[in-house]
Amino acid sequence: MKIHEYQAKQIFADYEIPVSDEILCHSVKDVEKAAEKLGLPVVVKAQVLAGGRGKAGGVKLAKTKEELVNAANQILGMDIKGYTVEKVLTAKAISFTDEFYVGLTIDRNTKSVVFMASSEGGVEIEEVAKDNPDAIHKFVIDAEIGLMPFQARQIAFKLFDDIKLVRQGADLFEKLYRLFIDTDASLAEINPLVITAEGNLMALDGKMNFDDNALFRQPEVLEMREPTEDEKTEIEAKEKGLSFIKLDGNIGCMVNGAGLAMATMDIIKIYGGEPANFLDIGGSSNPQKVIDAMNLLLADKNVKAVMINIFGGITRCDDVAKGIISALEQMDVKIPIVVRLSGTNAAEGLEILKKTNLVTVASMGEAAEKAIEMAGQTV
Ligand code: GDP
Ligand code: MN
């Protein structure tokens, strides 16, 4: 789950990480009022759940009232990476002498939280990682002990020469680590962290993502949720007992079991296709689940073919086949479907499906090939 900059900075402020004075606004009028309160100059910043707003023109400094109105007019309603800007943050402009990047995330290789820090702040960190990876310092944090004060100072020494800033930095990093752990975050990023003209550290931007599986114990985080259209679908799916992630391809996948769902996406890719989703319908042959799953797939206009991939273990393939038939009887599906059944009672299942116009196959490879072929023929 993602949150907006203004929300991330509220969390930062709760943990006493310095942020600029700022007011969330929904209209040009709001922005004018906010600027009166804060005093010019201010920075007007698009609040969308996407990065790189600065580059896209979604962050503008306004020194005069005229500039302010122009900035607000330009940014409100603007499209950034497919998101329409509906609100902006009006923040007191800060003069600074230097920009840094600091961020915490979970590193799968070390199975730990890693602290990343770089003097190359302000710009997109993904570009620094690509062009100049040595400019990013990484510190692996022991999950049992957490971020030790000496480690926090080590990180700070990488960024700052001035001992006053090293102390401030170390203190700030410990706070950032604490809030990361407390909120079950998967990402907490400050970019840029600046040295203000007065010589203090301040978070000028904030980004946080959270572990969806921990939201049940994070009511305050959950309250900040503003799901995107794709996330809304995923949440709906979850409520129906399906685990669904939307992707960008054209082959809809319906699979029983998370591992098999991963393998299904892999095999589609190997044969040169693109999966439209990850979908695990779980270990039941309940026709309602098949209907719900099919509805999810069909709601995506990119889906040109469906690949149903079932491995019968405790779930019997003949039951699944009956489920599929009863589901399809209740709906009007126009796109081609290939079904691969394997495992318990696969032969019986395939026999049942022969009576339908579904394409049936016995191996995953065949299913993927067939799905790709059919998707290519569907308009
Ligand atoms: P992003 O492009 O989405 O990461 O948006 P940021 O909030 O990081 O803003 C982009 C850039 O705008 C920053 O790296 C700063 O250089 C600049 N910026 C943001 N806020 C201020 C501010 O208060 N004062 C000044 N002078 N520049 C700012
Ligand atoms: Mn930024």
mmCIF file of C-alpha atoms and ligand atoms in Angstrom:
data_model
loop_
_atom_site.group_PDB
_atom_site.id
_atom_site.type_symbol
_atom_site.label_atom_id
_atom_site.label_comp_id
_atom_site.label_asym_id
_atom_site.label_seq_id
_atom_site.Cartn_x
_atom_site.Cartn_y
_atom_site.Cartn_z
ATOM 1 C CA MET A 1 0.000 0.000 0.000
ATOM 2 C CA LYS A 2 1.250 3.453 -0.958
ATOM 3 C CA ILE A 3 0.546 6.799 0.663
ATOM 4 C CA HIS A 4 0.994 10.391 -0.443
ATOM 5 C CA GLU A 5 3.896 12.645 0.407
ATOM 6 C CA TYR A 6 1.786 14.710 2.790
ATOM 7 C CA GLN A 7 0.766 11.567 4.672
ATOM 8 C CA ALA A 8 4.331 10.259 4.884
ATOM 9 C CA LYS A 9 5.431 13.613 6.256
ATOM 10 C CA GLN A 10 2.687 13.493 8.887
ATOM 11 C CA ILE A 11 4.210 10.236 10.077
ATOM 12 C CA PHE A 12 7.687 11.803 9.958
ATOM 13 C CA ALA A 13 6.417 14.720 12.040
ATOM 14 C CA ASP A 14 4.884 12.325 14.589
ATOM 15 C CA TYR A 15 8.381 10.921 15.060
ATOM 16 C CA GLU A 16 9.881 14.405 15.298
ATOM 17 C CA ILE A 17 11.668 14.317 11.957
ATOM 18 C CA PRO A 18 11.739 17.963 10.822
ATOM 19 C CA VAL A 19 9.475 18.748 7.861
ATOM 20 C CA SER A 20 8.448 22.106 6.383
ATOM 21 C CA ASP A 21 5.178 23.806 7.337
ATOM 22 C CA GLU A 22 2.652 22.716 4.783
ATOM 23 C CA ILE A 23 -1.063 22.592 4.064
ATOM 24 C CA LEU A 24 -2.990 20.153 1.889
ATOM 25 C CA CYS A 25 -5.125 21.916 -0.733
ATOM 26 C CA HIS A 26 -7.867 20.852 -3.150
ATOM 27 C CA SER A 27 -8.377 24.045 -5.140
ATOM 28 C CA VAL A 28 -6.607 27.194 -6.302
ATOM 29 C CA LYS A 29 -8.509 29.099 -3.578
ATOM 30 C CA ASP A 30 -7.146 26.670 -0.976
ATOM 31 C CA VAL A 31 -3.627 27.239 -2.266
ATOM 32 C CA GLU A 32 -4.012 31.023 -2.037
ATOM 33 C CA LYS A 33 -5.296 30.772 1.508
ATOM 34 C CA ALA A 34 -2.504 28.392 2.465
ATOM 35 C CA ALA A 35 0.121 30.743 1.020
ATOM 36 C CA GLU A 36 -1.333 33.629 3.039
ATOM 37 C CA LYS A 37 -0.936 31.585 6.165
ATOM 38 C CA LEU A 38 2.543 30.260 5.366
ATOM 39 C CA GLY A 39 3.936 33.391 3.689
ATOM 40 C CA LEU A 40 5.572 33.442 0.232
ATOM 41 C CA PRO A 41 7.611 31.884 -1.244
ATOM 42 C CA VAL A 42 5.944 28.501 -1.207
ATOM 43 C CA VAL A 43 6.322 25.294 -3.168
ATOM 44 C CA VAL A 44 3.197 23.785 -4.733
ATOM 45 C CA LYS A 45 3.496 20.007 -5.039
ATOM 46 C CA ALA A 46 1.236 17.525 -6.805
ATOM 47 C CA GLN A 47 0.017 14.744 -4.522
ATOM 48 C CA VAL A 48 -0.189 11.603 -6.627
ATOM 49 C CA LEU A 49 0.887 8.073 -5.860
ATOM 50 C CA ALA A 50 3.761 8.224 -8.368
ATOM 51 C CA GLY A 51 7.362 9.373 -8.197
ATOM 52 C CA GLY A 52 9.234 11.817 -10.424
ATOM 53 C CA ARG A 53 6.707 14.581 -9.957
ATOM 54 C CA GLY A 54 9.390 17.256 -10.122
ATOM 55 C CA LYS A 55 10.476 16.165 -13.591
ATOM 56 C CA ALA A 56 6.864 15.990 -14.766
ATOM 57 C CA GLY A 57 6.293 19.609 -13.736
ATOM 58 C CA GLY A 58 4.328 18.701 -10.631
ATOM 59 C CA VAL A 59 6.523 20.668 -8.203
ATOM 60 C CA LYS A 60 6.679 24.451 -8.599
ATOM 61 C CA LEU A 61 8.220 27.237 -6.594
ATOM 62 C CA ALA A 62 6.077 30.391 -6.320
ATOM 63 C CA LYS A 63 7.618 33.667 -5.187
ATOM 64 C CA THR A 64 4.704 35.960 -6.031
ATOM 65 C CA LYS A 65 0.952 35.700 -5.852
ATOM 66 C CA GLU A 66 0.794 35.540 -9.635
ATOM 67 C CA GLU A 67 3.274 32.667 -9.799
ATOM 68 C CA LEU A 68 1.289 30.957 -7.079
ATOM 69 C CA VAL A 69 -2.006 31.096 -8.955
ATOM 70 C CA ASN A 70 -0.293 29.946 -12.150
ATOM 71 C CA ALA A 71 1.398 27.042 -10.403
ATOM 72 C CA ALA A 72 -1.822 25.934 -8.730
ATOM 73 C CA ASN A 73 -3.747 26.187 -11.999
ATOM 74 C CA GLN A 74 -1.128 24.211 -13.887
ATOM 75 C CA ILE A 75 -0.680 21.449 -11.367
ATOM 76 C CA LEU A 76 -4.275 20.821 -10.289
ATOM 77 C CA GLY A 77 -5.828 18.571 -12.908
ATOM 78 C CA MET A 78 -2.479 17.686 -14.469
ATOM 79 C CA ASP A 79 -1.784 14.083 -15.464
ATOM 80 C CA ILE A 80 1.298 12.448 -13.958
ATOM 81 C CA LYS A 81 2.013 8.899 -15.072
ATOM 82 C CA GLY A 82 -1.689 8.226 -15.535
ATOM 83 C CA TYR A 83 -2.784 9.843 -12.278
ATOM 84 C CA THR A 84 -4.863 13.014 -12.308
ATOM 85 C CA VAL A 85 -3.721 15.537 -9.714
ATOM 86 C CA GLU A 86 -6.684 16.211 -7.409
ATOM 87 C CA LYS A 87 -4.790 17.731 -4.520
ATOM 88 C CA VAL A 88 -1.596 19.621 -3.941
ATOM 89 C CA LEU A 89 0.582 20.302 -0.973
ATOM 90 C CA THR A 90 1.420 23.950 -0.390
ATOM 91 C CA ALA A 91 4.678 24.014 1.550
ATOM 92 C CA LYS A 92 6.737 26.865 2.913
ATOM 93 C CA ALA A 93 9.720 27.082 0.554
ATOM 94 C CA ILE A 94 12.968 26.111 2.148
ATOM 95 C CA SER A 95 16.392 27.419 1.121
ATOM 96 C CA PHE A 96 18.959 24.699 1.302
ATOM 97 C CA THR A 97 22.645 24.192 0.593
ATOM 98 C CA ASP A 98 22.721 20.466 -0.120
ATOM 99 C CA GLU A 99 20.407 17.543 -0.965
ATOM 100 C CA PHE A 100 20.760 13.913 0.154
ATOM 101 C CA TYR A 101 18.891 10.659 -0.236
ATOM 102 C CA VAL A 102 18.086 8.298 2.635
ATOM 103 C CA GLY A 103 15.789 5.338 2.491
ATOM 104 C CA LEU A 104 14.895 2.124 4.251
ATOM 105 C CA THR A 105 13.616 -0.915 2.464
ATOM 106 C CA ILE A 106 13.565 -4.682 2.747
ATOM 107 C CA ASP A 107 16.321 -6.477 0.897
ATOM 108 C CA ARG A 108 15.424 -9.993 -0.166
ATOM 109 C CA ASN A 109 19.028 -11.117 -0.636
ATOM 110 C CA THR A 110 20.062 -10.394 2.926
ATOM 111 C CA LYS A 111 16.531 -10.969 4.259
ATOM 112 C CA SER A 112 17.018 -7.773 6.227
ATOM 113 C CA VAL A 113 16.070 -4.174 6.351
ATOM 114 C CA VAL A 114 18.699 -2.117 4.540
ATOM 115 C CA PHE A 115 19.470 1.525 5.065
ATOM 116 C CA MET A 116 20.485 3.324 1.897
ATOM 117 C CA ALA A 117 22.122 6.720 1.937
ATOM 118 C CA SER A 118 23.538 8.878 -0.820
ATOM 119 C CA SER A 119 24.933 12.347 -1.357
ATOM 120 C CA GLU A 120 23.244 12.258 -4.766
ATOM 121 C CA GLY A 121 19.905 13.426 -3.413
ATOM 122 C CA GLY A 122 17.087 15.222 -5.149
ATOM 123 C CA VAL A 123 17.213 13.217 -8.367
ATOM 124 C CA GLU A 124 15.513 9.876 -8.916
ATOM 125 C CA ILE A 125 17.451 7.313 -6.937
ATOM 126 C CA GLU A 126 16.773 4.619 -9.542
ATOM 127 C CA GLU A 127 18.940 6.613 -11.957
ATOM 128 C CA VAL A 128 21.752 6.948 -9.430
ATOM 129 C CA ALA A 129 21.541 3.191 -8.834
ATOM 130 C CA LYS A 130 21.934 2.601 -12.574
ATOM 131 C CA ASP A 131 24.588 5.179 -13.488
ATOM 132 C CA ASN A 132 26.606 5.494 -10.318
ATOM 133 C CA PRO A 133 25.816 2.613 -7.940
ATOM 134 C CA ASP A 134 28.856 3.315 -5.772
ATOM 135 C CA ALA A 135 27.266 6.603 -4.750
ATOM 136 C CA ILE A 136 24.678 4.673 -2.727
ATOM 137 C CA HIS A 137 25.885 3.421 0.645
ATOM 138 C CA LYS A 138 24.050 0.389 1.981
ATOM 139 C CA PHE A 139 23.866 -0.786 5.557
ATOM 140 C CA VAL A 140 22.260 -4.088 6.473
ATOM 141 C CA ILE A 141 20.367 -3.881 9.751
ATOM 142 C CA ASP A 142 20.137 -6.852 12.073
ATOM 143 C CA ALA A 143 16.451 -7.578 12.635
ATOM 144 C CA GLU A 144 16.989 -8.744 16.223
ATOM 145 C CA ILE A 145 18.956 -5.711 17.379
ATOM 146 C CA GLY A 146 17.648 -3.025 15.082
ATOM 147 C CA LEU A 147 19.591 0.037 13.975
ATOM 148 C CA MET A 148 22.367 0.553 16.539
ATOM 149 C CA PRO A 149 23.390 4.115 17.428
ATOM 150 C CA PHE A 150 26.930 3.453 16.165
ATOM 151 C CA GLN A 151 25.508 2.306 12.836
ATOM 152 C CA ALA A 152 23.351 5.405 12.577
ATOM 153 C CA ARG A 153 26.495 7.502 13.140
ATOM 154 C CA GLN A 154 28.406 5.486 10.541
ATOM 155 C CA ILE A 155 25.711 6.282 8.001
ATOM 156 C CA ALA A 156 25.740 9.933 8.999
ATOM 157 C CA PHE A 157 29.543 10.103 8.623
ATOM 158 C CA LYS A 158 29.158 8.909 5.024
ATOM 159 C CA LEU A 159 27.011 11.935 4.262
ATOM 160 C CA PHE A 160 28.189 14.786 6.486
ATOM 161 C CA ASP A 161 31.531 16.300 7.494
ATOM 162 C CA ASP A 162 30.182 18.628 10.140
ATOM 163 C CA ILE A 163 29.873 16.832 13.497
ATOM 164 C CA LYS A 164 26.727 18.784 14.348
ATOM 165 C CA LEU A 165 25.088 17.376 11.230
ATOM 166 C CA VAL A 166 26.412 13.896 11.942
ATOM 167 C CA ARG A 167 24.653 13.994 15.326
ATOM 168 C CA GLN A 168 21.435 15.370 13.855
ATOM 169 C CA GLY A 169 21.603 12.838 11.041
ATOM 170 C CA ALA A 170 22.191 9.856 13.322
ATOM 171 C CA ASP A 171 19.256 10.910 15.482
ATOM 172 C CA LEU A 172 17.036 11.369 12.423
ATOM 173 C CA PHE A 173 18.036 7.983 10.985
ATOM 174 C CA GLU A 174 17.131 6.229 14.229
ATOM 175 C CA LYS A 175 13.713 7.894 14.127
ATOM 176 C CA LEU A 176 13.251 6.855 10.508
ATOM 177 C CA TYR A 177 14.130 3.273 11.381
ATOM 178 C CA ARG A 178 11.737 3.291 14.337
ATOM 179 C CA LEU A 179 8.810 4.542 12.272
ATOM 180 C CA PHE A 180 9.630 2.054 9.512
ATOM 181 C CA ILE A 181 9.396 -0.846 11.973
ATOM 182 C CA ASP A 182 6.456 0.555 13.964
ATOM 183 C CA THR A 183 4.282 0.970 10.864
ATOM 184 C CA ASP A 184 5.248 -2.294 9.106
ATOM 185 C CA ALA A 185 6.557 -0.271 6.213
ATOM 186 C CA SER A 186 8.229 -1.814 3.183
ATOM 187 C CA LEU A 187 9.733 1.511 2.112
ATOM 188 C CA ALA A 188 10.474 4.787 3.888
ATOM 189 C CA GLU A 189 12.336 7.315 1.824
ATOM 190 C CA ILE A 190 13.421 10.927 2.200
ATOM 191 C CA ASN A 191 14.531 12.440 -1.098
ATOM 192 C CA PRO A 192 15.715 15.054 -0.694
ATOM 193 C CA LEU A 193 16.873 15.321 2.865
ATOM 194 C CA VAL A 194 18.350 18.817 2.863
ATOM 195 C CA ILE A 195 20.712 20.968 4.872
ATOM 196 C CA THR A 196 18.751 24.176 5.288
ATOM 197 C CA ALA A 197 20.310 27.612 5.014
ATOM 198 C CA GLU A 198 20.282 27.646 8.836
ATOM 199 C CA GLY A 199 22.395 24.492 8.837
ATOM 200 C CA ASN A 200 19.791 21.955 9.979
ATOM 201 C CA LEU A 201 18.464 18.783 8.418
ATOM 202 C CA MET A 202 14.931 18.683 7.037
ATOM 203 C CA ALA A 203 12.866 16.172 5.044
ATOM 204 C CA LEU A 204 11.612 18.001 1.939
ATOM 205 C CA ASP A 205 9.935 14.971 0.394
ATOM 206 C CA GLY A 206 8.642 11.718 1.826
ATOM 207 C CA LYS A 207 7.595 8.400 0.399
ATOM 208 C CA MET A 208 6.282 5.356 2.231
ATOM 209 C CA ASN A 209 4.928 1.962 1.212
ATOM 210 C CA PHE A 210 3.479 -0.607 3.579
ATOM 211 C CA ASP A 211 3.211 -4.361 3.762
ATOM 212 C CA ASP A 212 -0.397 -5.176 2.826
ATOM 213 C CA ASN A 213 -0.284 -8.311 4.940
ATOM 214 C CA ALA A 214 0.374 -6.271 8.062
ATOM 215 C CA LEU A 215 -2.434 -3.762 7.555
ATOM 216 C CA PHE A 216 -4.711 -5.722 9.871
ATOM 217 C CA ARG A 217 -2.592 -4.522 12.784
ATOM 218 C CA GLN A 218 -1.999 -1.002 11.453
ATOM 219 C CA PRO A 219 -5.376 0.732 11.751
ATOM 220 C CA GLU A 220 -3.807 4.188 11.535
ATOM 221 C CA VAL A 221 -1.994 3.312 8.325
ATOM 222 C CA LEU A 222 -5.084 1.685 6.879
ATOM 223 C CA GLU A 223 -7.017 4.900 7.486
ATOM 224 C CA MET A 224 -4.652 6.659 5.092
ATOM 225 C CA ARG A 225 -5.470 4.245 2.300
ATOM 226 C CA GLU A 226 -6.557 5.780 -0.974
ATOM 227 C CA PRO A 227 -6.693 2.821 -3.306
ATOM 228 C CA THR A 228 -5.967 3.261 -6.993
ATOM 229 C CA GLU A 229 -8.393 1.661 -9.456
ATOM 230 C CA ASP A 230 -6.139 -1.403 -9.749
ATOM 231 C CA GLU A 231 -5.828 -1.701 -5.986
ATOM 232 C CA LYS A 232 -9.609 -1.442 -5.608
ATOM 233 C CA THR A 233 -9.959 -4.508 -7.811
ATOM 234 C CA GLU A 234 -7.318 -6.320 -5.788
ATOM 235 C CA ILE A 235 -9.039 -5.494 -2.509
ATOM 236 C CA GLU A 236 -12.381 -6.670 -3.912
ATOM 237 C CA ALA A 237 -10.765 -9.923 -5.009
ATOM 238 C CA LYS A 238 -9.332 -10.462 -1.555
ATOM 239 C CA GLU A 239 -12.784 -10.079 -0.036
ATOM 240 C CA LYS A 240 -13.937 -12.924 -2.288
ATOM 241 C CA GLY A 241 -11.108 -15.175 -1.174
ATOM 242 C CA LEU A 242 -9.055 -14.717 -4.329
ATOM 243 C CA SER A 243 -5.548 -13.459 -4.449
ATOM 244 C CA PHE A 244 -5.223 -11.226 -7.466
ATOM 245 C CA ILE A 245 -2.556 -8.882 -8.787
ATOM 246 C CA LYS A 246 -3.126 -7.019 -12.025
ATOM 247 C CA LEU A 247 -0.337 -6.946 -14.607
ATOM 248 C CA ASP A 248 -0.054 -5.401 -18.060
ATOM 249 C CA GLY A 249 -0.227 -8.394 -20.430
ATOM 250 C CA ASN A 250 -3.125 -9.875 -22.418
ATOM 251 C CA ILE A 251 -3.380 -13.430 -21.102
ATOM 252 C CA GLY A 252 -5.675 -13.796 -18.143
ATOM 253 C CA CYS A 253 -4.562 -16.527 -15.755
ATOM 254 C CA MET A 254 -6.769 -18.545 -13.415
ATOM 255 C CA VAL A 255 -4.807 -20.946 -11.267
ATOM 256 C CA ASN A 256 -5.187 -22.947 -8.082
ATOM 257 C CA GLY A 257 -2.240 -22.317 -5.770
ATOM 258 C CA ALA A 258 0.172 -19.438 -5.484
ATOM 259 C CA GLY A 259 3.226 -21.427 -6.578
ATOM 260 C CA LEU A 260 1.459 -22.717 -9.660
ATOM 261 C CA ALA A 261 0.252 -19.183 -10.406
ATOM 262 C CA MET A 262 3.864 -17.977 -10.366
ATOM 263 C CA ALA A 263 4.928 -20.884 -12.578
ATOM 264 C CA THR A 264 2.057 -20.099 -14.963
ATOM 265 C CA MET A 265 3.215 -16.527 -15.410
ATOM 266 C CA ASP A 266 6.776 -17.780 -15.934
ATOM 267 C CA ILE A 267 5.777 -20.253 -18.617
ATOM 268 C CA ILE A 268 3.689 -17.666 -20.470
ATOM 269 C CA LYS A 269 6.760 -15.419 -20.472
ATOM 270 C CA ILE A 270 9.037 -18.253 -21.625
ATOM 271 C CA TYR A 271 6.810 -18.839 -24.634
ATOM 272 C CA GLY A 272 6.907 -15.129 -25.434
ATOM 273 C CA GLY A 273 3.561 -14.038 -24.011
ATOM 274 C CA GLU A 274 2.573 -11.549 -21.325
ATOM 275 C CA PRO A 275 0.360 -12.486 -18.378
ATOM 276 C CA ALA A 276 -2.426 -10.040 -17.569
ATOM 277 C CA ASN A 277 -2.505 -10.986 -13.934
ATOM 278 C CA PHE A 278 -1.548 -13.216 -11.074
ATOM 279 C CA LEU A 279 -4.631 -15.037 -9.810
ATOM 280 C CA ASP A 280 -4.800 -17.748 -7.212
ATOM 281 C CA ILE A 281 -8.327 -19.071 -6.737
ATOM 282 C CA GLY A 282 -7.183 -21.341 -3.929
ATOM 283 C CA GLY A 283 -7.896 -24.983 -3.420
ATOM 284 C CA SER A 284 -11.592 -25.141 -4.096
ATOM 285 C CA SER A 285 -13.702 -26.033 -7.096
ATOM 286 C CA ASN A 286 -16.603 -23.874 -5.940
ATOM 287 C CA PRO A 287 -18.251 -22.543 -9.132
ATOM 288 C CA GLN A 288 -18.824 -19.186 -7.429
ATOM 289 C CA LYS A 289 -15.066 -18.729 -7.123
ATOM 290 C CA VAL A 290 -14.606 -19.548 -10.780
ATOM 291 C CA ILE A 291 -17.320 -17.017 -11.663
ATOM 292 C CA ASP A 292 -15.755 -14.342 -9.462
ATOM 293 C CA ALA A 293 -12.361 -15.067 -10.943
ATOM 294 C CA MET A 294 -13.675 -15.000 -14.509
ATOM 295 C CA ASN A 295 -15.422 -11.693 -13.842
ATOM 296 C CA LEU A 296 -12.161 -10.244 -12.584
ATOM 297 C CA LEU A 297 -10.333 -11.353 -15.709
ATOM 298 C CA LEU A 298 -13.029 -10.132 -18.067
ATOM 299 C CA ALA A 299 -13.168 -6.708 -16.406
ATOM 300 C CA ASP A 300 -9.676 -6.135 -17.793
ATOM 301 C CA LYS A 301 -10.101 -5.013 -21.397
ATOM 302 C CA ASN A 302 -6.521 -6.057 -22.183
ATOM 303 C CA VAL A 303 -7.359 -9.721 -21.643
ATOM 304 C CA LYS A 304 -7.599 -11.476 -25.039
ATOM 305 C CA ALA A 305 -7.400 -15.103 -23.902
ATOM 306 C CA VAL A 306 -7.711 -16.969 -20.631
ATOM 307 C CA MET A 307 -5.469 -19.760 -19.452
ATOM 308 C CA ILE A 308 -6.948 -21.910 -16.708
ATOM 309 C CA ASN A 309 -4.233 -23.980 -15.107
ATOM 310 C CA ILE A 310 -5.313 -26.494 -12.477
ATOM 311 C CA PHE A 311 -3.314 -29.065 -10.634
ATOM 312 C CA GLY A 312 -5.537 -31.547 -8.858
ATOM 313 C CA GLY A 313 -4.296 -32.565 -5.458
ATOM 314 C CA ILE A 314 -6.942 -32.673 -2.786
ATOM 315 C CA THR A 315 -9.054 -30.672 -5.213
ATOM 316 C CA ARG A 316 -10.244 -33.066 -7.888
ATOM 317 C CA CYS A 317 -9.991 -32.018 -11.535
ATOM 318 C CA ASP A 318 -13.466 -33.377 -12.358
ATOM 319 C CA ASP A 319 -14.958 -31.147 -9.650
ATOM 320 C CA VAL A 320 -13.078 -28.178 -11.057
ATOM 321 C CA ALA A 321 -14.303 -29.016 -14.556
ATOM 322 C CA LYS A 322 -17.897 -29.058 -13.288
ATOM 323 C CA GLY A 323 -17.226 -25.747 -11.565
ATOM 324 C CA ILE A 324 -15.926 -24.220 -14.779
ATOM 325 C CA ILE A 325 -18.925 -25.465 -16.768
ATOM 326 C CA SER A 326 -21.448 -24.230 -14.265
ATOM 327 C CA ALA A 327 -19.675 -20.867 -14.112
ATOM 328 C CA LEU A 328 -19.601 -20.476 -17.883
ATOM 329 C CA GLU A 329 -23.279 -21.380 -18.129
ATOM 330 C CA GLN A 330 -24.046 -18.387 -15.955
ATOM 331 C CA MET A 331 -22.015 -15.898 -17.920
ATOM 332 C CA ASP A 332 -21.363 -14.745 -21.426
ATOM 333 C CA VAL A 333 -17.694 -15.209 -22.173
ATOM 334 C CA LYS A 334 -16.584 -14.182 -25.647
ATOM 335 C CA ILE A 335 -12.840 -14.643 -25.423
ATOM 336 C CA PRO A 336 -11.097 -17.994 -25.972
ATOM 337 C CA ILE A 337 -10.197 -20.140 -22.991
ATOM 338 C CA VAL A 338 -7.628 -22.895 -22.738
ATOM 339 C CA VAL A 339 -7.786 -25.280 -19.803
ATOM 340 C CA ARG A 340 -4.961 -27.424 -18.569
ATOM 341 C CA LEU A 341 -5.876 -30.038 -16.010
ATOM 342 C CA SER A 342 -3.356 -32.314 -14.379
ATOM 343 C CA GLY A 343 -3.299 -34.464 -11.256
ATOM 344 C CA THR A 344 -6.158 -36.156 -9.435
ATOM 345 C CA ASN A 345 -8.948 -37.176 -11.848
ATOM 346 C CA ALA A 346 -7.473 -35.134 -14.689
ATOM 347 C CA ALA A 347 -8.707 -37.585 -17.330
ATOM 348 C CA GLU A 348 -12.270 -37.411 -15.984
ATOM 349 C CA GLY A 349 -12.061 -33.628 -15.875
ATOM 350 C CA LEU A 350 -10.856 -33.348 -19.462
ATOM 351 C CA GLU A 351 -13.606 -35.736 -20.554
ATOM 352 C CA ILE A 352 -16.238 -33.467 -18.973
ATOM 353 C CA LEU A 353 -14.779 -30.397 -20.685
ATOM 354 C CA LYS A 354 -14.802 -32.093 -24.109
ATOM 355 C CA LYS A 355 -18.509 -31.333 -24.270
ATOM 356 C CA THR A 356 -17.748 -27.616 -24.222
ATOM 357 C CA ASN A 357 -15.976 -25.430 -26.762
ATOM 358 C CA LEU A 358 -13.053 -24.913 -24.415
ATOM 359 C CA VAL A 359 -9.620 -25.913 -25.625
ATOM 360 C CA THR A 360 -8.227 -28.555 -23.301
ATOM 361 C CA VAL A 361 -4.601 -29.579 -22.946
ATOM 362 C CA ALA A 362 -2.591 -31.664 -20.522
ATOM 363 C CA SER A 363 0.671 -29.742 -20.182
ATOM 364 C CA MET A 364 1.484 -26.222 -19.083
ATOM 365 C CA GLY A 365 3.684 -25.592 -22.096
ATOM 366 C CA GLU A 366 0.899 -26.478 -24.511
ATOM 367 C CA ALA A 367 -1.521 -24.331 -22.570
ATOM 368 C CA ALA A 368 0.786 -21.325 -22.706
ATOM 369 C CA GLU A 369 1.444 -21.753 -26.428
ATOM 370 C CA LYS A 370 -2.239 -22.132 -27.156
ATOM 371 C CA ALA A 371 -3.183 -19.123 -25.010
ATOM 372 C CA ILE A 372 -0.608 -16.937 -26.751
ATOM 373 C CA GLU A 373 -1.790 -18.083 -30.166
ATOM 374 C CA MET A 374 -5.445 -17.452 -29.312
ATOM 375 C CA ALA A 375 -4.712 -14.055 -27.754
ATOM 376 C CA GLY A 376 -2.983 -13.054 -30.987
ATOM 377 C CA GLN A 377 -6.125 -13.917 -32.964
ATOM 378 C CA THR A 378 -8.579 -12.132 -30.704
ATOM 379 C CA VAL A 379 -9.380 -8.549 -31.630
HETATM 380 P P1 GDP B 1 9.750 14.496 -6.623
HETATM 381 O O1 GDP B 1 10.257 15.021 -7.925
HETATM 382 O O2 GDP B 1 8.427 13.797 -6.781
HETATM 383 O O3 GDP B 1 10.733 13.645 -5.921
HETATM 384 O O4 GDP B 1 9.438 15.760 -5.697
HETATM 385 P P2 GDP B 1 10.291 16.483 -4.549
HETATM 386 O O5 GDP B 1 9.395 16.858 -3.457
HETATM 387 O O6 GDP B 1 11.488 15.698 -4.167
HETATM 388 O O7 GDP B 1 10.757 17.814 -5.246
HETATM 389 C C1 GDP B 1 11.659 17.823 -6.340
HETATM 390 C C2 GDP B 1 12.736 18.872 -6.132
HETATM 391 O O8 GDP B 1 12.164 20.148 -5.952
HETATM 392 C C3 GDP B 1 13.580 18.665 -4.877
HETATM 393 O O9 GDP B 1 14.632 17.754 -5.074
HETATM 394 C C4 GDP B 1 14.074 20.047 -4.602
HETATM 395 O O10 GDP B 1 15.265 20.296 -5.331
HETATM 396 C C5 GDP B 1 12.959 20.928 -5.110
HETATM 397 N N1 GDP B 1 12.196 21.408 -3.947
HETATM 398 C C6 GDP B 1 11.201 20.777 -3.280
HETATM 399 N N2 GDP B 1 10.787 21.503 -2.229
HETATM 400 C C7 GDP B 1 11.547 22.618 -2.213
HETATM 401 C C8 GDP B 1 11.631 23.784 -1.370
HETATM 402 O O11 GDP B 1 10.931 23.937 -0.381
HETATM 403 N N3 GDP B 1 12.564 24.730 -1.693
HETATM 404 C C9 GDP B 1 13.372 24.603 -2.778
HETATM 405 N N4 GDP B 1 14.255 25.571 -3.027
HETATM 406 N N5 GDP B 1 13.333 23.539 -3.593
HETATM 407 C C10 GDP B 1 12.441 22.551 -3.315
HETATM 408 MN MN MN B 2 11.681 13.589 -4.190
#
